[in-house]
mmCIF file of the C-alpha atoms, coordinates in Angstrom:
data_MODEL
# 
_entry.id   MODEL 
# 
loop_
_atom_site.group_PDB 
_atom_site.id 
_atom_site.type_symbol 
_atom_site.label_atom_id 
_atom_site.label_alt_id 
_atom_site.label_comp_id 
_atom_site.label_asym_id 
_atom_site.label_entity_id 
_atom_site.label_seq_id 
_atom_site.pdbx_PDB_ins_code 
_atom_site.Cartn_x 
_atom_site.Cartn_y 
_atom_site.Cartn_z 
_atom_site.occupancy 
_atom_site.B_iso_or_equiv 
_atom_site.pdbx_formal_charge 
_atom_site.auth_seq_id 
_atom_site.auth_comp_id 
_atom_site.auth_asym_id 
_atom_site.auth_atom_id 
_atom_site.pdbx_PDB_model_num 
ATOM 1  C CA . MET A 1 1  ? 0.038  0.060  -0.014  1.00 0.00 ? 1  MET A CA 1 
ATOM 2  C CA . GLY A 1 2  ? 2.708  2.443  0.989   1.00 0.00 ? 2  GLY A CA 1 
ATOM 3  C CA . ASP A 1 3  ? 4.750  1.616  -2.184  1.00 0.00 ? 3  ASP A CA 1 
ATOM 4  C CA . LEU A 1 4  ? 1.684  2.202  -4.347  1.00 0.00 ? 4  LEU A CA 1 
ATOM 5  C CA . LEU A 1 5  ? 0.840  5.589  -2.714  1.00 0.00 ? 5  LEU A CA 1 
ATOM 6  C CA . ARG A 1 6  ? 4.664  6.601  -3.121  1.00 0.00 ? 6  ARG A CA 1 
ATOM 7  C CA . ARG A 1 7  ? 4.557  5.818  -6.832  1.00 0.00 ? 7  ARG A CA 1 
ATOM 8  C CA . ARG A 1 8  ? 1.247  7.804  -7.205  1.00 0.00 ? 8  ARG A CA 1 
ATOM 9  C CA . TRP A 1 9  ? 2.666  10.846 -5.522  1.00 0.00 ? 9  TRP A CA 1 
ATOM 10 C CA . ARG A 1 10 ? 5.833  10.630 -7.637  1.00 0.00 ? 10 ARG A CA 1 
ATOM 11 C CA . ARG A 1 11 ? 3.727  10.365 -10.867 1.00 0.00 ? 11 ARG A CA 1 
ATOM 12 C CA . ILE A 1 12 ? 1.717  13.443 -9.829  1.00 0.00 ? 12 ILE A CA 1 
ATOM 13 C CA . LEU A 1 13 ? 4.862  15.404 -8.947  1.00 0.00 ? 13 LEU A CA 1 
ATOM 14 C CA . ILE A 1 14 ? 6.436  14.522 -12.379 1.00 0.00 ? 14 ILE A CA 1 
ATOM 15 C CA . VAL A 1 15 ? 3.071  15.639 -14.161 1.00 0.00 ? 15 VAL A CA 1 
ATOM 16 C CA . VAL A 1 16 ? 3.095  18.846 -12.149 1.00 0.00 ? 16 VAL A CA 1 
ATOM 17 C CA . ILE A 1 17 ? 6.625  19.694 -13.164 1.00 0.00 ? 17 ILE A CA 1 
ATOM 18 C CA . ILE A 1 18 ? 6.064  18.947 -16.821 1.00 0.00 ? 18 ILE A CA 1 
ATOM 19 C CA . VAL A 1 19 ? 2.924  21.040 -16.854 1.00 0.00 ? 19 VAL A CA 1 
ATOM 20 C CA . ALA A 1 20 ? 4.721  23.941 -15.032 1.00 0.00 ? 20 ALA A CA 1 
ATOM 21 C CA . VAL A 1 21 ? 7.756  23.779 -17.528 1.00 0.00 ? 21 VAL A CA 1 
ATOM 22 C CA . LEU A 1 22 ? 5.546  23.656 -20.627 1.00 0.00 ? 22 LEU A CA 1 
ATOM 23 C CA . GLY A 1 23 ? 3.220  26.399 -19.245 1.00 0.00 ? 23 GLY A CA 1 
ATOM 24 C CA . GLY A 1 24 ? 6.320  28.659 -18.556 1.00 0.00 ? 24 GLY A CA 1 
ATOM 25 C CA . LEU A 1 25 ? 7.632  28.145 -22.071 1.00 0.00 ? 25 LEU A CA 1 
ATOM 26 C CA . ILE A 1 26 ? 4.311  28.770 -23.777 1.00 0.00 ? 26 ILE A CA 1 
ATOM 27 C CA . PHE A 1 27 ? 2.864  31.507 -21.585 1.00 0.00 ? 27 PHE A CA 1 
ATOM 28 C CA . GLY A 1 28 ? 6.075  33.108 -20.375 1.00 0.00 ? 28 GLY A CA 1 
ATOM 29 C CA . PRO A 1 29 ? 6.829  35.007 -23.593 1.00 0.00 ? 29 PRO A CA 1 
ATOM 30 C CA . VAL A 1 30 ? 3.221  36.015 -23.958 1.00 0.00 ? 30 VAL A CA 1 
ATOM 31 C CA . ALA A 1 31 ? 3.158  37.471 -20.489 1.00 0.00 ? 31 ALA A CA 1 
ATOM 32 C CA . VAL A 1 32 ? 6.438  39.425 -21.051 1.00 0.00 ? 32 VAL A CA 1 
ATOM 33 C CA . LYS A 1 33 ? 4.925  40.878 -24.300 1.00 0.00 ? 33 LYS A CA 1 
ATOM 34 C CA . VAL A 1 34 ? 1.780  41.941 -22.688 1.00 0.00 ? 34 VAL A CA 1 
ATOM 35 C CA . PHE A 1 35 ? 3.385  43.514 -19.627 1.00 0.00 ? 35 PHE A CA 1 
ATOM 36 C CA . GLY A 1 36 ? 6.071  45.181 -21.797 1.00 0.00 ? 36 GLY A CA 1 
ATOM 37 C CA . THR A 1 37 ? 3.356  46.630 -23.994 1.00 0.00 ? 37 THR A CA 1 
ATOM 38 C CA . LEU A 1 38 ? 1.425  47.888 -21.076 1.00 0.00 ? 38 LEU A CA 1 
ATOM 39 C CA . ALA A 1 39 ? 4.557  49.470 -19.591 1.00 0.00 ? 39 ALA A CA 1 
ATOM 40 C CA . GLY A 1 40 ? 5.286  51.125 -22.818 1.00 0.00 ? 40 GLY A CA 1 
ATOM 41 C CA . LEU A 1 41 ? 1.777  52.544 -23.084 1.00 0.00 ? 41 LEU A CA 1 
ATOM 42 C CA . PHE A 1 42 ? 1.826  53.683 -19.566 1.00 0.00 ? 42 PHE A CA 1 
ATOM 43 C CA . ALA A 1 43 ? 5.129  55.519 -20.186 1.00 0.00 ? 43 ALA A CA 1 
ATOM 44 C CA . ILE A 1 44 ? 3.846  57.176 -23.298 1.00 0.00 ? 44 ILE A CA 1 
ATOM 45 C CA . LEU A 1 45 ? 0.623  58.251 -21.473 1.00 0.00 ? 45 LEU A CA 1 
ATOM 46 C CA . ALA A 1 46 ? 2.729  59.672 -18.568 1.00 0.00 ? 46 ALA A CA 1 
ATOM 47 C CA . ILE A 1 47 ? 4.847  61.778 -20.953 1.00 0.00 ? 47 ILE A CA 1 
ATOM 48 C CA . ILE A 1 48 ? 1.695  63.072 -22.787 1.00 0.00 ? 48 ILE A CA 1 
ATOM 49 C CA . ILE A 1 49 ? -0.021 63.884 -19.424 1.00 0.00 ? 49 ILE A CA 1 
ATOM 50 C CA . SER A 1 50 ? 3.077  65.641 -17.960 1.00 0.00 ? 50 SER A CA 1 
ATOM 51 C CA . GLY A 1 51 ? 3.355  67.828 -21.111 1.00 0.00 ? 51 GLY A CA 1 
ATOM 52 C CA . ASN A 1 52 ? 6.496  69.875 -21.876 1.00 0.00 ? 52 ASN A CA 1 
ATOM 53 C CA . ASP A 1 53 ? 6.991  72.074 -18.965 1.00 0.00 ? 53 ASP A CA 1 
ATOM 54 C CA . GLY A 1 54 ? 10.615 72.796 -19.966 1.00 0.00 ? 54 GLY A CA 1 
ATOM 55 C CA . GLY A 1 55 ? 12.094 71.299 -16.807 1.00 0.00 ? 55 GLY A CA 1 
ATOM 56 C CA . GLY A 1 56 ? 14.969 68.874 -16.797 1.00 0.00 ? 56 GLY A CA 1 
ATOM 57 C CA . GLY A 1 57 ? 15.914 69.461 -20.459 1.00 0.00 ? 57 GLY A CA 1 
ATOM 58 C CA . ILE A 1 58 ? 19.054 70.916 -21.952 1.00 0.00 ? 58 ILE A CA 1 
ATOM 59 C CA . ASN A 1 59 ? 19.074 74.664 -22.059 1.00 0.00 ? 59 ASN A CA 1 
ATOM 60 C CA . PRO A 1 60 ? 20.456 75.849 -25.360 1.00 0.00 ? 60 PRO A CA 1 
ATOM 61 C CA . HIS A 1 61 ? 21.165 79.286 -24.060 1.00 0.00 ? 61 HIS A CA 1 
ATOM 62 C CA . GLN A 1 62 ? 23.232 78.096 -21.059 1.00 0.00 ? 62 GLN A CA 1 
ATOM 63 C CA . TYR A 1 63 ? 26.709 78.218 -22.588 1.00 0.00 ? 63 TYR A CA 1 
ATOM 64 C CA . GLN A 1 64 ? 26.431 81.213 -24.993 1.00 0.00 ? 64 GLN A CA 1 
ATOM 65 C CA . SER A 1 65 ? 29.292 83.716 -24.900 1.00 0.00 ? 65 SER A CA 1 
ATOM 66 C CA . GLY A 1 66 ? 27.067 86.742 -24.237 1.00 0.00 ? 66 GLY A CA 1 
ATOM 67 C CA . ALA A 1 67 ? 26.991 90.285 -25.845 1.00 0.00 ? 67 ALA A CA 1 
ATOM 68 C CA . THR A 1 68 ? 30.610 90.982 -25.471 1.00 0.00 ? 68 THR A CA 1 
ATOM 69 C CA . GLY A 1 69 ? 31.615 88.774 -28.332 1.00 0.00 ? 69 GLY A CA 1 
ATOM 70 C CA . GLY A 1 70 ? 34.457 86.544 -27.479 1.00 0.00 ? 70 GLY A CA 1 
ATOM 71 C CA . GLY A 1 71 ? 34.640 82.946 -28.379 1.00 0.00 ? 71 GLY A CA 1 
ATOM 72 C CA . GLY A 1 72 ? 35.726 79.736 -26.866 1.00 0.00 ? 72 GLY A CA 1 
ATOM 73 C CA . ALA A 1 73 ? 33.647 77.842 -24.387 1.00 0.00 ? 73 ALA A CA 1 
ATOM 74 C CA . GLY A 1 74 ? 31.998 81.086 -23.041 1.00 0.00 ? 74 GLY A CA 1 
ATOM 75 C CA . GLY A 1 75 ? 30.237 80.763 -19.729 1.00 0.00 ? 75 GLY A CA 1 
ATOM 76 C CA . ILE A 1 76 ? 31.782 77.425 -18.679 1.00 0.00 ? 76 ILE A CA 1 
# 
């Protein structure tokens, strides 16, 4: 009786492992694509909602040499 029960649990364990591996191989890439797409859409939506407030970007006027002429790196 004990040997039969042990073989049954071993068979169940093997089937569970096989199903888990096959499920991971099949549904894993699908889940990655779905969550990646949702993350991309969320990022685009966040950019659109935040708008362009001018903060955090590169200021093109930061390193100009000014009205005195001069050259070089001016302002660094």
